[in-house]
XYZ file of C-alpha atoms in Angstrom:
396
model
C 23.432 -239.010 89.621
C 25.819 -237.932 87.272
C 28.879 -237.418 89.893
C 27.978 -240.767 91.501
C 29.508 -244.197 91.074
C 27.914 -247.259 91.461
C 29.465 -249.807 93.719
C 30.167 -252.844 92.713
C 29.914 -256.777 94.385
C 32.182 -259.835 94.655
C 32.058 -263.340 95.905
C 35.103 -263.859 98.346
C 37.048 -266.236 100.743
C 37.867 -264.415 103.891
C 40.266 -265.948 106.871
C 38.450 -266.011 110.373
C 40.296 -262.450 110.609
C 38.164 -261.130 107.469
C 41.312 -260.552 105.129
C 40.100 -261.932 101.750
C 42.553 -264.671 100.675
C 40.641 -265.455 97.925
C 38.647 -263.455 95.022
C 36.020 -266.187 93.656
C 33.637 -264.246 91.425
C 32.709 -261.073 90.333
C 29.022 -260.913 90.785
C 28.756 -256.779 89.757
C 31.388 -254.645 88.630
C 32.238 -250.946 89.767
C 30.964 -248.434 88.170
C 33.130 -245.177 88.507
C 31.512 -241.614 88.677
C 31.591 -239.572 85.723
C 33.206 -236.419 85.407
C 31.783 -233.083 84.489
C 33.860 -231.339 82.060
C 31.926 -228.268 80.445
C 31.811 -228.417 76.999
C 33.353 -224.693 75.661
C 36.469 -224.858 73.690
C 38.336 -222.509 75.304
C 40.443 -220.806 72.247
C 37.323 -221.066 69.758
C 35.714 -219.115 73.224
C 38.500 -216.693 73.300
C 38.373 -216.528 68.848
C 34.459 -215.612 69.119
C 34.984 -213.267 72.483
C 37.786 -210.917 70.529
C 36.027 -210.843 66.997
C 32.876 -210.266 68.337
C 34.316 -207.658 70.667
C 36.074 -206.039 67.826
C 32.517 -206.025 65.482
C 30.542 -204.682 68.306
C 33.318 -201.777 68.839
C 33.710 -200.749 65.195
C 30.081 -200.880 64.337
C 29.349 -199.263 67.034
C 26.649 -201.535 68.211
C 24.423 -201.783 71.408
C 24.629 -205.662 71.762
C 25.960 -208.752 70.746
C 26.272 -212.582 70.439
C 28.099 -215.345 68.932
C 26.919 -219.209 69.149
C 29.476 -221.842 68.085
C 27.731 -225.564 68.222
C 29.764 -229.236 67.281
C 27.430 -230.463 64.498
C 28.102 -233.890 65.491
C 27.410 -233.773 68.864
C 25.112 -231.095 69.799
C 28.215 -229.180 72.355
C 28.267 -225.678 72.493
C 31.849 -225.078 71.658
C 31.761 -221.405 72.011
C 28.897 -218.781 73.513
C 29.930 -215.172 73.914
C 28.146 -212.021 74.075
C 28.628 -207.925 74.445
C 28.369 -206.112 76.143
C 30.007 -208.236 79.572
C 31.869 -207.689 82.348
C 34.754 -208.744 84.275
C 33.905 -210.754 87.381
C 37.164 -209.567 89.012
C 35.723 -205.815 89.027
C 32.538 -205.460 90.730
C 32.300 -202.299 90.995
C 31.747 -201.806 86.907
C 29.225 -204.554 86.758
C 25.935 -203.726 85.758
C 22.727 -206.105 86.217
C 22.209 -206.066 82.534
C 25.569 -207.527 81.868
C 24.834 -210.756 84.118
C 21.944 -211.980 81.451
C 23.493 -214.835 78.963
C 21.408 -212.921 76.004
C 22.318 -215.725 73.886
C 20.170 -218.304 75.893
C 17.633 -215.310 77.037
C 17.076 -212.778 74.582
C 14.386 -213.342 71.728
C 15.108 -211.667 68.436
C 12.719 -211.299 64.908
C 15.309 -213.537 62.755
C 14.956 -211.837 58.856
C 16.134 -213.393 56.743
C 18.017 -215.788 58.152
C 14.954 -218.291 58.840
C 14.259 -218.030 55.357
C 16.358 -221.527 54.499
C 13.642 -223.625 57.029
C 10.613 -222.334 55.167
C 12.799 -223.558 52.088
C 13.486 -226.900 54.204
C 9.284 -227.471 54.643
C 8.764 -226.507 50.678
C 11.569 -229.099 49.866
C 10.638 -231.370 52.661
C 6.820 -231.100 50.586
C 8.369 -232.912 47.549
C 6.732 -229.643 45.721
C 9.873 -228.349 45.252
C 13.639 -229.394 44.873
C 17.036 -227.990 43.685
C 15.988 -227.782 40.076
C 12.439 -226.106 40.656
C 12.059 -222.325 39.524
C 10.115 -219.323 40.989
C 9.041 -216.421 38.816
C 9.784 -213.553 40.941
C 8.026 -210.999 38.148
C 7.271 -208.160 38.631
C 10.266 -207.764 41.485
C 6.545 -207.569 44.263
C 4.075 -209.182 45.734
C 0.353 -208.153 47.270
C -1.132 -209.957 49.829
C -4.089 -207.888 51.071
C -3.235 -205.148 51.376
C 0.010 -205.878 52.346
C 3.219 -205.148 49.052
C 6.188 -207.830 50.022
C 9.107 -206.056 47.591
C 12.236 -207.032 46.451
C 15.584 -204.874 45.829
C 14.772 -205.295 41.914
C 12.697 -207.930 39.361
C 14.791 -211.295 39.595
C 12.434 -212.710 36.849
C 12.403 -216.734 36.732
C 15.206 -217.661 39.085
C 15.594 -221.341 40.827
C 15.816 -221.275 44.148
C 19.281 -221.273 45.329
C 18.998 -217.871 43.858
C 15.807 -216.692 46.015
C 18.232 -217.581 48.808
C 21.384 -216.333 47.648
C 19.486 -213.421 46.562
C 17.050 -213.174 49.625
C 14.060 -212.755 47.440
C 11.074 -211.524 49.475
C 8.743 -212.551 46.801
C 10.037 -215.574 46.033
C 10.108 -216.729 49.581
C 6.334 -215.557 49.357
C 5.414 -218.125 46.678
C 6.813 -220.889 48.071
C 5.445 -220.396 51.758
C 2.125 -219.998 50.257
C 2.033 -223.474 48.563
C 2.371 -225.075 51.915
C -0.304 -225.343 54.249
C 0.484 -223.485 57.910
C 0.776 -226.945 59.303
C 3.133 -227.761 57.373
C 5.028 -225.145 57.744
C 4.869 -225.141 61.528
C 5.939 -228.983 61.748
C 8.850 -228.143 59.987
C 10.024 -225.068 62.490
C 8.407 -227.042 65.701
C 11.040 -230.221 63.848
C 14.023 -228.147 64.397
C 13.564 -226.399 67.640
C 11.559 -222.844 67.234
C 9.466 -222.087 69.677
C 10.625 -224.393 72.533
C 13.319 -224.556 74.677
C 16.836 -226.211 73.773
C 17.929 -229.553 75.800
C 20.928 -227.260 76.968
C 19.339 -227.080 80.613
C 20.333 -223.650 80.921
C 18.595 -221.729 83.614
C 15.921 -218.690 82.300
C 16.429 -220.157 78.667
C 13.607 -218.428 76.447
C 11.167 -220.682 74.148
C 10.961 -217.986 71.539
C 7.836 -217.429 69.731
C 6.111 -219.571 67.157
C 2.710 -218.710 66.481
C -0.105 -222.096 66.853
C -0.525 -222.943 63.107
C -4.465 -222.506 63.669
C -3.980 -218.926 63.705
C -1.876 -218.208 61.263
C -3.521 -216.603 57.988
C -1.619 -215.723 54.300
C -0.339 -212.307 55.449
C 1.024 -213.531 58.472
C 2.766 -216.767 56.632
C 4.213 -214.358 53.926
C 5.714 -212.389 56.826
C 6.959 -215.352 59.112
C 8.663 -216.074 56.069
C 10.790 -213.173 56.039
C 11.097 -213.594 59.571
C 9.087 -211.232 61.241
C 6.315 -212.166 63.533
C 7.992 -215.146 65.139
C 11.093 -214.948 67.186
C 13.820 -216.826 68.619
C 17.203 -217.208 70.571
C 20.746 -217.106 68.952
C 20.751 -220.650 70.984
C 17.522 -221.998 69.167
C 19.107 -220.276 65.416
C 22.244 -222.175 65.728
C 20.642 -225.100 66.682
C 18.149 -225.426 63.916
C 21.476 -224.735 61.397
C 23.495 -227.658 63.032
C 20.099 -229.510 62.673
C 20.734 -228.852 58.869
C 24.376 -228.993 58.949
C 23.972 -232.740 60.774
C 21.668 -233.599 57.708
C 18.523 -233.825 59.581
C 19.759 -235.228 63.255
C 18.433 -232.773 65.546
C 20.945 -233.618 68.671
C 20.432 -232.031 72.156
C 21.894 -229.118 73.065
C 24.786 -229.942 75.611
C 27.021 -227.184 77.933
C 28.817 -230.314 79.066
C 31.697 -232.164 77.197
C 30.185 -235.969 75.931
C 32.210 -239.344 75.876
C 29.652 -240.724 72.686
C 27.799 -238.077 70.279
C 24.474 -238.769 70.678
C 22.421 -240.699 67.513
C 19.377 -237.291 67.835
C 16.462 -237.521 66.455
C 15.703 -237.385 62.623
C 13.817 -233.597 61.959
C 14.216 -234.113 58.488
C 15.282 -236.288 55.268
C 18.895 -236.031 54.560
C 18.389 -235.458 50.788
C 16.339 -232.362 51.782
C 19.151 -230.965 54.098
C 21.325 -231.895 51.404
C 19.941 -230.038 49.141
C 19.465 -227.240 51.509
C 23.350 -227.093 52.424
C 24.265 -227.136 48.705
C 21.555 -224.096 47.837
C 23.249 -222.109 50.787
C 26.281 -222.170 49.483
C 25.162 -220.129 46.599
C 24.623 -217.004 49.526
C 28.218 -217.320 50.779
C 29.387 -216.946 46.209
C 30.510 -213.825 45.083
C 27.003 -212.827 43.936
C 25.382 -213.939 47.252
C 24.252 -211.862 50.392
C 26.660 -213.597 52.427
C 29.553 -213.325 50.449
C 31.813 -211.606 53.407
C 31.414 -215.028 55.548
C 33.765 -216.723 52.694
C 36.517 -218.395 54.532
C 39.476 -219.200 52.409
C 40.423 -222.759 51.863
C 36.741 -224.100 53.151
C 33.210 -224.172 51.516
C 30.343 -222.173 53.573
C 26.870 -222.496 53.487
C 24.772 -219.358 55.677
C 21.912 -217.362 55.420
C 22.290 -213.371 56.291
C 19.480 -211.494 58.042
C 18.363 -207.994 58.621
C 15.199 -206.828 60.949
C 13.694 -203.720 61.603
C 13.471 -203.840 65.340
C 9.590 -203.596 66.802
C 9.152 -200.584 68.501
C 5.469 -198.948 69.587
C 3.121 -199.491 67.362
C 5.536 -201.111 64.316
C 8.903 -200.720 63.323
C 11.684 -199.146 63.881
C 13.402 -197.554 60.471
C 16.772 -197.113 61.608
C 17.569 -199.871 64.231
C 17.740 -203.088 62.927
C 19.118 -206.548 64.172
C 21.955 -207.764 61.806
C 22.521 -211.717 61.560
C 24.098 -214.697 60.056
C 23.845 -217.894 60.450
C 25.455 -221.030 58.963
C 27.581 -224.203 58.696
C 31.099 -225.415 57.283
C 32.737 -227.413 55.686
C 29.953 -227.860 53.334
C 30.876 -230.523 52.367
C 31.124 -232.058 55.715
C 29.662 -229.513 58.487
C 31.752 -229.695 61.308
C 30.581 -226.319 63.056
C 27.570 -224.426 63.071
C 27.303 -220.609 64.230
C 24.671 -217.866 64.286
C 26.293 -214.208 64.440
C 23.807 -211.955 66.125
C 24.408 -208.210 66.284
C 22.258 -205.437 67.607
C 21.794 -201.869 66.555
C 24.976 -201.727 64.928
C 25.325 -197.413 64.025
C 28.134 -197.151 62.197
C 26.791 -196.413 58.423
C 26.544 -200.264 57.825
C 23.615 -202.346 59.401
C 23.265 -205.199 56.499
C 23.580 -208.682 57.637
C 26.132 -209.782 55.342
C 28.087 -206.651 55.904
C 27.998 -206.199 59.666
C 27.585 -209.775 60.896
C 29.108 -212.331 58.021
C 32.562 -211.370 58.943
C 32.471 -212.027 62.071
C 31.390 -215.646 61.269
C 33.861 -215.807 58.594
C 36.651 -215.206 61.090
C 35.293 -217.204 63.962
C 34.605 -220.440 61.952
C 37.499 -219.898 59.537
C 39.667 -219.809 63.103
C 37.784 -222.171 64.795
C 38.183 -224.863 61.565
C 42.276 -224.288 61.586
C 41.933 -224.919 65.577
C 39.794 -228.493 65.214
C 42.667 -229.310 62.389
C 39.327 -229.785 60.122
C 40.843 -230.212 56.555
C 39.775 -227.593 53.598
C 37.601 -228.567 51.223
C 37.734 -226.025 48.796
C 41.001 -225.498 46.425
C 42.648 -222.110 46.914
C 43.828 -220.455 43.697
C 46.518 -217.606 45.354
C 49.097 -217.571 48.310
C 46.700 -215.064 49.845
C 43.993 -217.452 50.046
C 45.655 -220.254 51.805
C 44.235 -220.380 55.425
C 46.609 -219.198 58.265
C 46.408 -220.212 61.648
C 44.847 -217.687 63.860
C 47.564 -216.348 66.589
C 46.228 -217.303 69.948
C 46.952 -219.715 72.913
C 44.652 -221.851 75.081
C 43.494 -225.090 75.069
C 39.589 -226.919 75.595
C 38.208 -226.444 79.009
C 39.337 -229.922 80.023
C 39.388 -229.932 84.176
C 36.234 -231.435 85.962
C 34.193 -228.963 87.698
């Protein structure tokens, strides 16, 4: 039992009253209870709670959440979502408001599980940081099926499909790898199944069995349709890539010792990955609102068409990113979730990077975690955000 402590035994003298005179061995020693001391960092908590509040007001959005993890040791630091409520009114809380959609509610990624079909090409030893995808003529045909992208890339390595989020080069290298493959490398870092976190009515997500997948469906997966997932399971599989291929358990409660986790895949492949990521965070990239001044990023944006009856949806869409930093050094990972957002902008990297980029760029300054990128102006030296609080330190 968790709570419990363990007691211990000693070999004594005792008068003929029973008072011990005399301690002569220690035969098994005490074992105090530990404590249970949940795991949120309560200004990183309050950091993701106003900036996601704020994103979710100006974008005019119907939903959503923020996931902060501890690369090193699997705690969720931070785990916030809109709309909520405020347990001190009741009479304004709705049933809807109760659900933890970050644990519960399953989401078709885009784009942003594009870097783990990267991880299983890399992971192949087909491919690596220097290998290069001809993305001519800017589509692809499966089928029927025409994957497109936003214009012809031509020859273009694949940091560039990434920082680019080339559909058709995404296509080329998912269909080099065989679907078991591919799934090995997803089931690896925690898609479809639920996280260690414990948390009651956690969802699984969906991962299609590998048997049934075919070259339409494996070109689409890779864009990130047809599979789905929790922000939980998202930032997990990034702080499995931040951690350099440790996937450690997902833990709501604050741990003595970071566990060792279990090796998902090769540290030169997450690496490489980390490095290539970067390139989406560059002033060329998707991503390039989740900069952070003072600190390299790497992060993947996504945008979804949300399913409706019978397809798609053309207008609502699911806005993400996801990522870790330092770069150099991941210290945090975070996935940036936001739903429907209707105010003209609906892009990953416009609606949902920022909010990342102020959370993590916060949170960093918070944990005291030292830059790692040189800043060239005063503007770009990284400020303290203004807020009070501390961890969540007493025992429940």
């Amino acid at each position: 039992h968790w709570l419990a402590g363990e007691d211990g035994a000693k070999r004594v003298i005792q008068d003929r009253h029973g008072h011990i005179v005399q301690n002569v061995e220690s035969i098994r020693p005490v074992r105090p209870g530990r404590d249970l001391v949940l795991s949120i960092d309560l200004r990183i908590q309050y950091l993701a709670y106003r900036e996601l509040k704020a994103a979710i007001r100006d974008q005019r959005a119907r939903a959503g959440s923020v996931v902060v993890l501890d690369v090193a040791s699997g705690e969720v630091l931070a785990m916030v979502n809109q709309p909520a409520y405020n347990p001190n009114d009741r009479d304004q809380i709705l049933p809807a408001t109760y659900r933890n959609r970050a644990a519960t509610d399953i989401f078709e990624p885009g784009s942003s599980i594009k870097p783990f079909f990267v991880a299983a090409g890399l992971a192949s030893g087909k491919y690596d940081e220097r290998s290069v995808i001809d993305t001519s003529p800017g589509f692809f045909k499966v089928g029927v099926k025409i994957f497109e992208d936003e214009r012809n890339y031509g020859a273009i390595d694949i940091a560039t499909v990434l920082a680019k989020s080339s559909n058709v080069g995404m296509a080329h290298i998912a269909l080099t790898l065989s679907p078991l493959e591919l799934w090995s490398t997803l089931t690896r870092l925690g898609f479809g199944q639920v996280t260690t976190s414990g948390y009651p009515g956690e969802s699984a997500g969906l991962l299609p069995a590998y048997s049934q997948w075919r070259p339409i469906g494996i070109v689409t997966m890779s864009h990130g349709y047809g599979l789905s997932v929790t922000p939980l399971q998202l930032a997990h599989a990034y702080a499995t890539i931040g951690a350099f291929g440790f996937a450690r358990p997902v833990s709501f409660l604050r741990l003595e010792t970071a566990p060792p986790g279990e090796r998902a895949l090769q540290e030169r492949t997450c690496r490489e990955l980390v490095g290539m990521l970067e390139s989406v965070v560059a002033a060329e990239g998707t991503g390039k609102l989740a900069a952070i001044p003072g600190y390299r990023v790497s992060g993947k944006t996504g945008t979804a068409w949300k399913a409706t009856a019978g397809g798609y949806s053309t207008d609502r869409y699911m806005a993400v990113f996801g990522g870790v930093a330092p770069a150099s050094a991941p210290r945090l990972a975070a996935v940036v979730v936001i739903d429907e957002p209707g105010a003209g902008l609906h892009m990953g990297g416009q609606v949902a990077a920022p909010v990342f980029s102020r959370v993590i760029g916060g949170a960093l300054r918070l944990l005291a975690v030292a830059p790692d990128r040189p800043v060239n102006t005063p503007e770009e030296l990284p400020q303290s955000p203004a807020l009070g609080g501390t961890r969540a330190a007493a025992p429940l």
